Short mmCIF file of C-alpha atoms in Angstrom, two decimals:
data_model
loop_
_atom_site.label_atom_id
_atom_site.label_comp_id
_atom_site.label_asym_id
_atom_site.label_seq_id
_atom_site.Cartn_x
_atom_site.Cartn_y
_atom_site.Cartn_z
CA UNK A 131 155.85 160.66 246.58
CA UNK A 132 153.54 163.44 245.32
CA UNK A 133 150.14 163.84 247.00
CA UNK A 134 147.13 162.12 245.49
CA UNK A 135 145.41 164.25 242.94
CA UNK A 136 141.66 164.69 242.77
CA UNK A 137 139.66 165.94 239.81
CA UNK A 138 139.37 169.73 239.56
CA UNK A 139 135.59 169.55 239.96
CA UNK A 140 133.25 167.06 241.55
CA UNK A 141 132.41 164.01 239.49
CA UNK A 142 128.72 163.19 239.26
CA UNK A 143 127.90 159.85 237.69
CA UNK A 144 124.50 159.54 239.38
CA UNK A 145 122.08 157.54 237.25
CA UNK A 146 124.87 156.07 235.12
CA UNK A 147 126.33 152.59 235.04
CA UNK A 148 129.99 151.93 234.34
CA UNK A 149 131.79 148.66 233.67
CA UNK A 150 135.33 148.33 235.00
CA UNK A 151 137.32 145.42 233.60
CA UNK A 152 139.97 144.19 236.01
CA UNK A 153 138.09 145.93 238.82
CA UNK A 154 138.75 143.23 241.41
CA UNK A 155 142.11 144.52 242.59
CA UNK A 156 144.78 147.15 242.20
CA UNK A 157 144.16 150.13 239.95
CA UNK A 158 140.89 148.67 238.63
CA UNK A 159 139.47 148.37 242.15
CA UNK A 160 140.53 151.96 242.86
CA UNK A 161 138.77 153.13 239.70
CA UNK A 162 135.64 151.19 240.68
CA UNK A 163 135.64 152.81 244.15
CA UNK A 164 136.03 156.29 242.62
CA UNK A 165 133.03 155.74 240.35
CA UNK A 166 131.02 154.43 243.32
CA UNK A 167 131.84 157.60 245.30
CA UNK A 168 130.70 159.61 242.26
CA UNK A 169 127.27 157.94 242.45
CA UNK A 170 127.60 155.47 239.57
CA UNK A 171 126.28 151.96 239.49
CA UNK A 172 129.43 149.89 238.96
CA UNK A 173 129.87 146.45 237.45
CA UNK A 174 133.31 144.90 237.76
CA UNK A 175 134.38 142.16 235.40
CA UNK A 176 137.24 139.84 236.37
CA UNK A 177 138.47 136.39 235.48
CA UNK A 178 138.22 135.18 239.09
CA UNK A 179 135.92 136.06 241.97
CA UNK A 180 137.47 138.70 244.25
CA UNK A 181 138.00 138.25 247.98
CA UNK A 182 136.29 141.61 248.50
CA UNK A 183 134.08 143.40 245.98
CA UNK A 184 134.93 147.13 245.87
CA UNK A 185 132.64 149.35 247.91
CA UNK A 186 132.59 153.09 248.61
CA UNK A 187 130.12 155.84 249.34
CA UNK A 188 127.63 153.35 250.79
CA UNK A 189 127.49 151.47 247.47
CA UNK A 190 128.92 148.12 246.39
CA UNK A 191 129.92 147.08 242.89
CA UNK A 192 128.22 144.17 241.14
CA UNK A 193 130.53 141.37 240.00
CA UNK A 194 130.58 139.38 236.74
CA UNK A 195 133.10 136.58 236.31
CA UNK A 196 134.35 136.64 232.72
CA UNK A 197 137.52 136.90 230.67
CA UNK A 198 136.99 139.90 228.37
CA UNK A 199 139.67 138.52 226.03
CA UNK A 200 137.25 135.69 225.13
CA UNK A 201 134.40 136.95 222.89
CA UNK A 202 132.21 133.98 223.89
CA UNK A 203 132.27 135.18 227.51
CA UNK A 204 131.18 138.74 226.79
CA UNK A 205 128.27 138.25 224.39
#
C-alpha cells in the first residue's frame, strides 16, 4: 500500500467553517478531522448520531442530524 499523501503545503482554514456531509464515519470522518487540524470550524451532517464525533487538533466537530437527500431537512 502506498504511503499516505499530505498536501504539498500547509492547509490553513482558520476562521472558516466547513460542512462535511457523511462526516460521522469512514472517509467523511477523515475529511472532517483534516479540516479540524487545519483550523476550521467543522459541522458534520449525518442521518444518525455518531458514536464518536470527529475531533483533531484540540477541536471537535459540531453535529447536525439530517438527511441531505431530503430538502425539508436542510432548509
